[in-house]
Amino acid sequence: MHQRRTTASKSSSRTQSSYSNGKRPASNSRRRKKQQPSNIALRAAIFVISFILATLVIVANHLFGTNATNSASTNNVNKRDLLRFYLRNKDKGMASIPDDVNDPAAKARAEQREARYHSLYRPKFNQTQLGYDIYNCPSTPPENYPMAWTTVEVLRNWMPHDFTTIAPANRQIYQGLCVFDYTTQYDAALTYRNAELPFIIRNDPNVMSVARRWEDDTEYLHNALGDERLFRTERSPVNDFMWYRLRGKGTKPRGFVKPPNDEVSMSYGEWLERALAKDAEALQGEELSAMVNELKERRMKLITRKKQDDSLENDDRDQDNSTEEEKLKNWYYFRLTASLSKAIEGSPSDNFVYDELPFFDPRKRSKSQFYIVDPSEERGINCRFGMRGVIAANHFDMSRNFIMIFGGERRYILGHPNQCKNMALHPAGHPSVRHSKVDWNNPLEWDQNPEFKQARVNEVVLHAGDALYLPTAYFHYIVNLSLNYQCNARSGTTHENAKHIRECGFNMG
């Protein structure tokens, strides 16, 4: 609900005595009697104003809590700033308070997530070393922004296959990107976006609302996506995934070795079971193991029902027919995509995604104007749900991109397009075009591609509620640090870095 500022002005009247017609002023007692109604009215007005102000404070504390951020480095939500944000923007159509914003249990879980996240992943460099404070970046981007280091420095500090961190251990992050708060630093973030520079923005109330639904309640998406409908899912016996596309009748260029990953169809329920199993194995969590067993029992009952009842849909096309033992060893990357044209036509699943993520809907400009930069170039919503350890090979895309995390954590190693020549990319025409051919976890391959060792990169770890802006052609290498929910939307191509891409042999049009 929207809060309104209530202001009142106090006025007082002064009684003046005059000697008119030669008469003496009234006695003190008579004067007090005449002033009594005025004094009562004044006290009543003061009481009403105080009551209203106190009520606003109580409501604000009830909705947003009383603890403001103590440190910019933790970047927790500043509740008072959030309240001011709503009051400031409620008439502009920019801000609406999600229904679950005043749920005490949800707030407690969010605070636990923040505390855990900041204890595990800590920026390695401070303001003195970077030349700017990543949590309080200047409105004018610094000349050296974003700071970058060689791939060797970043990767040796934290090898990609080392994807599980358990407290009290922590990771020192080579972070050069600014982190903006949506409620207090919106204008600064907009400046960086318009300058086509990468950054992170946090604490958008509508984004946080999705994170609360998707991460806090494992059954929310399960109930929505079910156990029977099958979705496109990538599968691999190893955790490194390489994108490829064979054109024509599967013809392969000379020397091409097909990556081990392929695609199958899988229900969301089974993917969730597999992803939780990876977390349970890494964390030795009894509660997680119990959830895995429950999901497996549920899946087995459905399989039995389908075998016994011919009327139930039993489409085995492209399903993962691996044995249960093989599935435990496999890695899976779940896909959920939505097309605006299909949503308009009434597709239930496409409408579900657009309804869940209104900030990616070009029709809802009050919520999407920051994230969908060019609505005419909107290209749908692409969600990739990852399990712990899954790695997506380094690559660049031909459009600007907003990437959001609604649960779990992901590590992104990022490179400016001007590093294209150093990224050891597969060339145009190759099935894995635009992707690095180097195994980032294998120092021997670094030595075989010496230019790669000179590439300059930085990194971030995103968690629930984070949105990462990547300009056109920005390189990104992805490590899934836990079960996580990621969705992204693209909206238009810019050409400020086209020369770097052309120098690498790629045509941006």
Coordinates of C-alpha atoms in Angstrom, one line a residue:
M1 CA 0.0 0.0 0.0
H2 CA 1.2 3.5 -0.6
Q3 CA 1.9 5.8 2.3
R4 CA 1.1 9.5 2.2
R5 CA 3.0 12.3 3.7
T6 CA 0.7 14.3 6.0
T7 CA 1.7 17.9 6.8
A8 CA 0.0 20.5 8.8
S9 CA 0.8 24.0 9.6
K10 CA 0.3 25.3 13.1
S11 CA -1.1 28.8 13.5
S12 CA -1.6 30.8 16.7
S13 CA -3.5 34.0 17.3
R14 CA -2.6 36.5 19.8
T15 CA -5.2 38.3 21.8
Q16 CA -4.6 42.0 22.0
S17 CA -6.0 44.2 24.8
S18 CA -7.0 47.7 24.1
Y19 CA -8.4 50.5 26.1
S20 CA -11.4 51.6 24.2
N21 CA -14.1 53.9 25.3
G22 CA -12.2 54.5 28.5
K23 CA -13.0 51.0 29.7
R24 CA -10.4 48.9 31.6
P25 CA -9.3 45.6 30.2
A26 CA -11.1 42.4 31.3
S27 CA -9.8 40.7 34.4
N28 CA -7.2 37.9 34.2
S29 CA -9.8 35.3 35.0
R30 CA -12.2 36.5 32.3
R31 CA -9.2 36.6 29.8
R32 CA -8.3 33.0 30.6
K33 CA -11.9 31.9 30.1
K34 CA -11.9 33.6 26.7
Q35 CA -8.6 32.0 25.6
Q36 CA -9.6 28.5 26.8
P37 CA -11.3 27.3 23.6
S38 CA -8.4 28.5 21.5
N39 CA -5.9 26.7 23.7
I40 CA -7.9 23.5 23.5
A41 CA -8.0 23.6 19.7
L42 CA -4.3 24.2 19.6
R43 CA -3.5 21.3 21.8
A44 CA -5.9 19.1 19.8
A45 CA -4.2 20.0 16.6
I46 CA -0.7 19.2 18.1
F47 CA -2.0 15.9 19.3
V48 CA -3.5 15.0 15.9
I49 CA -0.2 15.9 14.1
S50 CA 1.9 13.9 16.6
F51 CA -0.4 10.9 16.3
I52 CA -0.3 10.9 12.5
L53 CA 3.5 11.2 12.5
A54 CA 3.9 8.4 15.1
T55 CA 1.5 6.3 13.0
L56 CA 3.6 6.8 9.9
V57 CA 6.8 5.8 11.8
I58 CA 5.1 2.7 13.2
V59 CA 3.8 1.7 9.7
A60 CA 7.2 2.3 8.2
N61 CA 8.8 0.1 10.8
H62 CA 6.2 -2.6 10.4
L63 CA 6.7 -2.6 6.6
F64 CA 10.4 -2.2 6.3
G65 CA 12.0 -2.8 9.7
T66 CA 14.1 -0.4 11.8
N67 CA 17.6 -1.4 10.9
A68 CA 19.2 0.8 8.3
T69 CA 22.4 -0.3 6.6
N70 CA 25.4 0.0 8.7
S71 CA 27.9 -0.5 5.9
A72 CA 27.7 0.2 2.2
S73 CA 29.8 -2.9 1.6
T74 CA 27.0 -5.2 2.8
N75 CA 24.5 -3.3 0.6
N76 CA 21.5 -4.4 2.6
V77 CA 18.1 -2.7 1.9
N78 CA 17.9 0.6 3.6
K79 CA 14.3 0.5 4.7
R80 CA 13.9 4.2 5.3
D81 CA 15.2 4.9 1.8
L82 CA 12.8 2.3 0.5
L83 CA 9.9 4.1 2.1
R84 CA 11.0 7.4 0.7
F85 CA 11.4 5.8 -2.7
Y86 CA 7.8 4.6 -2.7
L87 CA 6.5 8.0 -1.5
R88 CA 8.6 9.8 -4.1
N89 CA 7.6 7.6 -7.1
K90 CA 4.1 6.4 -6.4
D91 CA 2.6 9.1 -8.6
K92 CA 5.0 8.4 -11.4
G93 CA 3.9 4.8 -11.9
M94 CA 7.5 3.6 -11.1
A95 CA 6.9 2.1 -7.7
S96 CA 4.3 -0.3 -6.4
I97 CA 4.7 -2.2 -3.1
P98 CA 4.6 -6.0 -3.7
D99 CA 2.1 -7.8 -1.5
D100 CA 4.7 -9.8 0.3
V101 CA 7.0 -6.9 1.3
N102 CA 5.7 -6.8 4.9
D103 CA 6.0 -10.5 5.5
P104 CA 8.3 -10.8 8.7
A105 CA 9.3 -14.4 7.9
A106 CA 10.3 -13.4 4.3
K107 CA 12.3 -10.5 5.6
A108 CA 14.1 -12.7 8.1
R109 CA 15.0 -15.2 5.4
A110 CA 16.3 -12.4 3.2
E111 CA 18.5 -11.1 6.0
Q112 CA 19.9 -14.6 6.5
R113 CA 20.7 -14.9 2.8
E114 CA 22.4 -11.5 2.8
A115 CA 24.5 -12.4 5.9
R116 CA 25.5 -15.8 4.4
Y117 CA 26.3 -14.2 1.0
H118 CA 28.5 -11.5 2.4
S119 CA 30.3 -13.9 4.7
L120 CA 31.2 -16.2 1.8
Y121 CA 32.0 -13.7 -1.1
R122 CA 34.0 -10.6 -0.4
P123 CA 35.6 -8.1 -2.7
K124 CA 39.3 -8.3 -2.7
F125 CA 40.1 -4.7 -3.5
N126 CA 39.0 -1.5 -1.7
Q127 CA 38.4 2.0 -2.8
T128 CA 42.1 3.0 -2.5
Q129 CA 43.2 0.1 -4.7
L130 CA 40.4 0.5 -7.3
G131 CA 40.2 4.2 -7.4
Y132 CA 36.4 4.0 -6.7
D133 CA 34.1 2.5 -4.1
I134 CA 32.1 -0.3 -5.9
Y135 CA 29.2 0.3 -3.4
N136 CA 29.2 4.1 -3.8
C137 CA 30.3 4.7 -7.4
P138 CA 30.5 8.3 -8.7
S139 CA 27.7 9.4 -11.0
T140 CA 30.3 10.0 -13.7
P141 CA 32.0 6.7 -14.5
P142 CA 35.7 6.6 -13.7
E143 CA 38.1 6.5 -16.6
N144 CA 39.5 3.1 -15.7
Y145 CA 36.1 1.5 -15.1
P146 CA 35.7 -1.3 -14.8
M147 CA 39.0 -2.4 -13.3
A148 CA 40.3 -5.7 -14.8
W149 CA 43.1 -8.2 -14.1
T150 CA 44.7 -11.0 -16.2
T151 CA 42.8 -14.3 -16.5
V152 CA 45.7 -16.0 -14.8
E153 CA 45.4 -13.8 -11.7
V154 CA 41.7 -14.3 -11.4
L155 CA 41.6 -18.0 -12.2
R156 CA 44.5 -19.0 -10.0
N157 CA 42.8 -17.1 -7.1
W158 CA 39.7 -19.3 -7.6
M159 CA 39.7 -22.2 -10.0
P160 CA 36.3 -22.7 -11.7
H161 CA 35.9 -26.4 -10.7
D162 CA 36.2 -25.3 -7.0
F163 CA 32.6 -24.3 -6.8
T164 CA 31.6 -25.1 -3.2
T165 CA 32.5 -22.7 -0.4
I166 CA 31.4 -23.6 3.1
A167 CA 31.8 -21.1 6.1
P168 CA 34.0 -20.1 7.8
A169 CA 35.9 -20.3 4.5
N170 CA 35.3 -17.4 2.1
R171 CA 36.3 -16.2 -1.4
Q172 CA 38.2 -13.0 -2.3
I173 CA 36.5 -11.7 -5.4
Y174 CA 38.3 -9.7 -8.2
Q175 CA 35.3 -7.4 -8.5
G176 CA 35.5 -4.2 -10.6
L177 CA 31.8 -3.6 -11.2
C178 CA 29.8 -1.1 -9.4
V179 CA 26.8 -2.2 -7.3
F180 CA 23.9 0.2 -7.2
D181 CA 20.8 0.3 -5.0
Y182 CA 17.6 0.6 -7.0
T183 CA 15.9 2.7 -4.3
T184 CA 18.7 5.2 -3.7
Q185 CA 21.1 5.1 -6.7
Y186 CA 18.7 4.6 -9.7
D187 CA 19.9 7.8 -11.5
A188 CA 23.6 6.8 -11.2
A189 CA 22.8 3.3 -12.5
L190 CA 20.9 4.8 -15.4
T191 CA 23.9 6.9 -16.3
Y192 CA 26.1 3.8 -16.5
R193 CA 23.5 1.9 -18.5
N194 CA 23.2 4.8 -21.0
A195 CA 27.0 4.8 -21.3
E196 CA 26.8 1.1 -22.1
L197 CA 28.9 0.0 -19.1
P198 CA 28.4 -3.1 -17.0
F199 CA 27.1 -2.9 -13.5
I200 CA 24.9 -4.7 -10.9
I201 CA 21.7 -3.2 -9.5
R202 CA 20.0 -4.6 -6.3
N203 CA 17.0 -4.0 -4.2
D204 CA 14.4 -3.5 -6.8
P205 CA 11.3 -4.4 -4.7
N206 CA 9.6 -6.2 -7.7
V207 CA 12.7 -8.2 -8.4
M208 CA 13.1 -9.1 -4.7
S209 CA 9.4 -10.2 -4.6
V210 CA 10.1 -12.8 -7.3
A211 CA 13.2 -14.0 -5.4
R212 CA 11.1 -14.5 -2.3
R213 CA 8.6 -16.6 -4.2
W214 CA 11.0 -18.7 -6.1
E215 CA 13.8 -19.3 -3.6
D216 CA 11.9 -19.3 -0.3
D217 CA 9.3 -21.8 -1.4
T218 CA 10.7 -24.8 -3.4
E219 CA 7.1 -25.8 -4.2
Y220 CA 6.1 -22.6 -5.8
L221 CA 7.7 -23.2 -9.2
H222 CA 7.2 -27.0 -8.8
N223 CA 3.4 -26.4 -8.5
A224 CA 3.5 -24.0 -11.5
L225 CA 5.6 -26.2 -13.8
G226 CA 4.6 -29.6 -12.6
D227 CA 5.9 -33.1 -12.9
E228 CA 4.5 -34.1 -16.3
R229 CA 5.2 -31.4 -18.8
L230 CA 8.6 -31.8 -20.4
F231 CA 11.0 -28.9 -20.9
R232 CA 14.2 -28.6 -23.0
T233 CA 17.1 -29.4 -20.8
E234 CA 20.8 -29.7 -21.5
R235 CA 22.6 -32.8 -20.2
S236 CA 26.2 -33.7 -19.9
P237 CA 28.3 -36.4 -18.2
V238 CA 30.8 -33.6 -17.3
N239 CA 30.1 -30.3 -15.7
D240 CA 31.5 -28.1 -18.5
F241 CA 28.9 -27.2 -21.1
M242 CA 29.9 -25.9 -24.6
W243 CA 27.2 -24.5 -26.9
Y244 CA 27.3 -25.8 -30.4
R245 CA 25.0 -25.9 -33.5
L246 CA 25.4 -28.3 -36.4
R247 CA 24.0 -26.8 -39.5
G248 CA 22.6 -28.6 -42.5
K249 CA 22.4 -32.4 -42.1
G250 CA 24.7 -32.5 -39.2
T251 CA 27.8 -31.9 -41.2
K252 CA 30.8 -31.2 -39.1
P253 CA 33.9 -29.1 -40.0
R254 CA 37.1 -30.9 -40.2
G255 CA 38.7 -31.6 -36.8
F256 CA 35.5 -30.8 -34.9
V257 CA 34.9 -32.9 -31.8
K258 CA 31.4 -32.8 -30.6
P259 CA 31.1 -31.7 -27.0
P260 CA 29.7 -34.3 -24.6
N261 CA 26.6 -32.3 -23.7
D262 CA 23.3 -32.8 -25.6
E263 CA 19.7 -32.0 -25.1
V264 CA 16.9 -34.0 -23.6
S265 CA 13.3 -33.4 -22.4
M266 CA 12.8 -33.3 -18.6
S267 CA 10.1 -32.3 -16.2
Y268 CA 10.8 -29.5 -13.7
G269 CA 10.2 -31.9 -10.8
E270 CA 12.9 -34.3 -12.0
W271 CA 15.4 -31.5 -12.7
L272 CA 14.7 -30.1 -9.1
E273 CA 15.4 -33.5 -7.7
R274 CA 18.7 -33.8 -9.6
A275 CA 19.8 -30.3 -8.7
L276 CA 19.0 -30.7 -5.0
A277 CA 20.9 -34.0 -5.0
K278 CA 24.1 -32.1 -6.1
D279 CA 23.6 -29.6 -3.3
A280 CA 23.0 -32.4 -0.8
E281 CA 26.1 -34.2 -1.9
A282 CA 28.3 -31.1 -1.6
L283 CA 26.9 -29.8 1.7
Q284 CA 26.2 -33.2 3.3
G285 CA 22.7 -31.8 4.2
E286 CA 20.3 -34.3 5.7
E287 CA 17.3 -32.0 5.1
L288 CA 18.3 -31.7 1.4
S289 CA 18.7 -35.4 1.1
A290 CA 15.2 -35.9 2.6
M291 CA 13.8 -33.5 0.0
V292 CA 15.5 -35.4 -2.8
N293 CA 14.1 -38.7 -1.5
E294 CA 10.6 -37.2 -1.4
L295 CA 10.9 -35.9 -4.9
K296 CA 12.1 -39.2 -6.2
E297 CA 9.3 -41.1 -4.5
R298 CA 6.8 -38.7 -6.1
R299 CA 8.4 -39.2 -9.6
M300 CA 8.4 -43.0 -9.2
K301 CA 4.7 -43.0 -8.3
L302 CA 4.0 -41.0 -11.4
I303 CA 5.9 -43.4 -13.6
T304 CA 4.0 -46.4 -12.1
R305 CA 0.7 -44.6 -12.7
K306 CA 1.6 -43.9 -16.4
K307 CA 2.5 -47.6 -16.9
Q308 CA -0.8 -48.7 -15.4
D309 CA -3.1 -46.2 -17.0
D310 CA -3.0 -45.9 -20.8
S311 CA -5.1 -42.8 -20.7
L312 CA -2.3 -40.8 -19.2
E313 CA 0.0 -38.9 -21.5
N314 CA 3.3 -40.9 -21.9
D315 CA 5.4 -39.1 -24.4
D316 CA 8.9 -40.6 -24.3
R317 CA 10.3 -38.6 -27.2
D318 CA 13.7 -37.1 -26.3
Q319 CA 13.3 -38.0 -22.7
D320 CA 16.4 -38.8 -20.6
N321 CA 16.5 -42.6 -20.7
S322 CA 19.7 -42.8 -18.7
T323 CA 19.7 -45.2 -15.8
E324 CA 19.1 -43.9 -12.3
E325 CA 22.8 -44.3 -11.5
E326 CA 23.8 -42.4 -14.7
K327 CA 21.4 -39.6 -13.9
L328 CA 23.0 -39.2 -10.4
K329 CA 26.3 -38.6 -12.2
N330 CA 25.0 -36.4 -15.0
W331 CA 24.7 -32.6 -14.9
Y332 CA 21.6 -30.8 -16.1
Y333 CA 20.8 -27.2 -17.3
F334 CA 17.1 -26.6 -17.3
R335 CA 15.5 -24.2 -19.8
L336 CA 12.3 -22.1 -19.5
T337 CA 11.7 -19.7 -22.3
A338 CA 8.9 -17.3 -23.1
S339 CA 7.9 -15.5 -26.3
L340 CA 5.9 -12.3 -26.2
S341 CA 4.0 -13.2 -29.3
K342 CA 3.0 -16.6 -27.7
A343 CA 2.0 -14.8 -24.5
I344 CA -0.3 -12.5 -26.5
E345 CA -1.8 -15.6 -28.3
G346 CA -2.7 -17.0 -24.8
S347 CA 0.0 -19.6 -24.2
P348 CA -0.3 -20.4 -20.5
S349 CA 3.4 -21.1 -19.9
D350 CA 4.5 -18.0 -21.7
N351 CA 2.0 -15.9 -19.9
F352 CA 3.2 -17.4 -16.6
V353 CA 6.7 -16.2 -17.2
Y354 CA 5.7 -12.7 -18.3
D355 CA 3.3 -12.4 -15.3
E356 CA 6.0 -13.4 -12.9
L357 CA 8.6 -11.1 -14.4
P358 CA 6.8 -7.8 -15.4
F359 CA 10.1 -5.9 -15.4
F360 CA 11.0 -7.9 -18.6
D361 CA 7.6 -7.1 -20.2
P362 CA 7.9 -4.3 -22.8
R363 CA 4.1 -3.7 -22.5
K364 CA 4.5 -2.7 -18.8
R365 CA 6.8 0.2 -19.2
S366 CA 6.4 1.5 -15.7
K367 CA 8.2 -1.6 -14.5
S368 CA 10.4 -2.5 -17.5
Q369 CA 11.7 0.8 -18.7
F370 CA 15.0 0.4 -16.9
Y371 CA 15.6 -3.2 -18.0
I372 CA 14.1 -3.4 -21.5
V373 CA 16.1 -0.6 -23.1
D374 CA 14.7 -0.9 -26.6
P375 CA 11.2 -2.4 -26.5
S376 CA 11.1 -2.7 -30.3
E377 CA 14.1 -5.1 -30.1
E378 CA 12.7 -7.3 -27.3
R379 CA 13.7 -10.9 -27.8
G380 CA 11.7 -12.8 -25.2
I381 CA 12.6 -14.1 -21.8
N382 CA 15.2 -16.9 -21.4
C383 CA 15.5 -18.7 -18.1
R384 CA 18.3 -21.1 -17.3
F385 CA 18.1 -22.9 -14.0
G386 CA 21.5 -24.3 -13.0
M387 CA 22.7 -26.9 -10.6
R388 CA 25.8 -26.7 -8.5
G389 CA 29.0 -27.1 -10.6
V390 CA 27.5 -26.5 -14.1
I391 CA 29.8 -24.3 -16.2
A392 CA 28.8 -22.4 -19.4
A393 CA 31.8 -21.7 -21.7
N394 CA 33.0 -18.2 -22.2
H395 CA 31.3 -16.4 -25.0
F396 CA 29.7 -13.1 -26.2
D397 CA 26.3 -12.2 -27.5
M398 CA 25.3 -9.8 -30.2
S399 CA 22.9 -7.7 -28.0
R400 CA 22.7 -5.9 -24.7
N401 CA 21.5 -8.2 -21.9
F402 CA 20.0 -7.9 -18.4
I403 CA 20.6 -11.0 -16.3
M404 CA 18.7 -11.6 -13.0
I405 CA 19.1 -14.2 -10.3
F406 CA 16.0 -15.2 -8.3
G407 CA 17.6 -17.8 -6.1
G408 CA 21.0 -19.3 -5.4
E409 CA 24.4 -18.0 -6.6
R410 CA 26.3 -17.7 -9.8
R411 CA 29.8 -16.6 -10.6
Y412 CA 30.4 -14.5 -13.7
I413 CA 33.9 -13.8 -15.1
L414 CA 33.5 -10.9 -17.4
G415 CA 35.6 -9.4 -20.2
H416 CA 35.4 -6.2 -22.3
P417 CA 34.9 -6.7 -26.0
N418 CA 38.3 -5.1 -26.6
Q419 CA 39.7 -8.4 -25.2
C420 CA 38.3 -10.4 -28.1
K421 CA 41.7 -11.1 -29.7
N422 CA 42.9 -12.6 -26.4
M423 CA 39.9 -14.9 -25.8
A424 CA 41.1 -17.8 -28.1
L425 CA 37.6 -18.0 -29.7
H426 CA 36.3 -20.6 -32.2
P427 CA 36.1 -18.7 -35.5
A428 CA 33.1 -17.8 -37.6
G429 CA 31.6 -20.9 -39.2
H430 CA 32.5 -23.2 -36.4
P431 CA 29.7 -25.0 -34.5
S432 CA 30.8 -23.2 -31.3
V433 CA 31.3 -19.8 -32.9
R434 CA 31.8 -16.9 -30.4
H435 CA 32.9 -19.3 -27.6
S436 CA 36.4 -19.8 -26.1
K437 CA 38.1 -23.0 -27.1
V438 CA 40.2 -22.9 -24.0
D439 CA 39.4 -25.0 -20.9
W440 CA 39.5 -22.3 -18.2
N441 CA 40.1 -24.9 -15.5
N442 CA 43.2 -26.3 -17.2
P443 CA 46.5 -24.3 -16.9
L444 CA 48.1 -26.6 -19.6
E445 CA 45.6 -25.2 -22.1
W446 CA 46.4 -21.7 -21.0
D447 CA 50.0 -22.3 -22.0
Q448 CA 48.9 -23.6 -25.4
N449 CA 47.1 -20.3 -26.0
P450 CA 49.5 -17.6 -24.6
E451 CA 47.2 -14.8 -25.7
F452 CA 44.6 -16.1 -23.4
K453 CA 46.9 -15.6 -20.4
Q454 CA 47.0 -11.8 -21.3
A455 CA 43.3 -11.3 -21.5
R456 CA 41.9 -9.0 -18.8
V457 CA 38.8 -9.9 -16.9
N458 CA 37.0 -9.2 -13.6
E459 CA 34.3 -11.2 -11.7
V460 CA 31.2 -11.0 -9.7
V461 CA 29.1 -13.4 -7.7
L462 CA 25.4 -12.8 -8.1
H463 CA 22.7 -13.9 -5.6
A464 CA 18.9 -13.6 -5.3
G465 CA 17.7 -10.2 -6.3
D466 CA 20.7 -9.1 -8.3
A467 CA 20.5 -7.8 -11.8
L468 CA 23.6 -7.7 -14.0
Y469 CA 23.7 -5.4 -17.0
L470 CA 26.0 -6.6 -19.9
P471 CA 26.4 -4.3 -22.9
T472 CA 26.6 -5.8 -26.4
A473 CA 29.4 -8.3 -27.0
Y474 CA 30.6 -8.4 -23.4
F475 CA 32.3 -11.7 -22.6
H476 CA 30.9 -13.9 -19.8
Y477 CA 31.9 -17.2 -18.3
I478 CA 29.4 -18.7 -15.9
V479 CA 29.9 -21.0 -12.9
N480 CA 26.8 -22.2 -11.0
L481 CA 27.7 -22.2 -7.3
S482 CA 24.4 -23.8 -6.2
L483 CA 21.0 -24.6 -7.4
N484 CA 19.9 -21.3 -8.9
Y485 CA 17.2 -19.6 -10.9
Q486 CA 18.4 -17.2 -13.6
C487 CA 16.4 -15.3 -16.3
N488 CA 17.6 -12.8 -18.8
A489 CA 16.2 -10.5 -21.5
R490 CA 17.8 -8.8 -24.4
S491 CA 16.7 -5.6 -26.1
G492 CA 18.7 -4.3 -29.0
T493 CA 22.2 -4.1 -30.3
T494 CA 24.7 -1.3 -29.9
H495 CA 27.8 -0.7 -32.0
E496 CA 30.3 1.2 -29.7
N497 CA 32.5 -2.0 -29.6
A498 CA 31.8 -3.3 -33.1
K499 CA 35.4 -2.6 -34.2
H500 CA 36.8 -4.9 -31.6
I501 CA 34.4 -7.7 -32.7
R502 CA 35.2 -7.1 -36.4
E503 CA 39.0 -7.3 -35.6
C504 CA 38.3 -10.8 -34.3
G505 CA 36.6 -11.8 -37.6
F506 CA 33.0 -11.5 -36.6
N507 CA 30.4 -9.4 -38.4
M508 CA 28.0 -7.4 -36.2
G509 CA 25.9 -6.2 -39.2

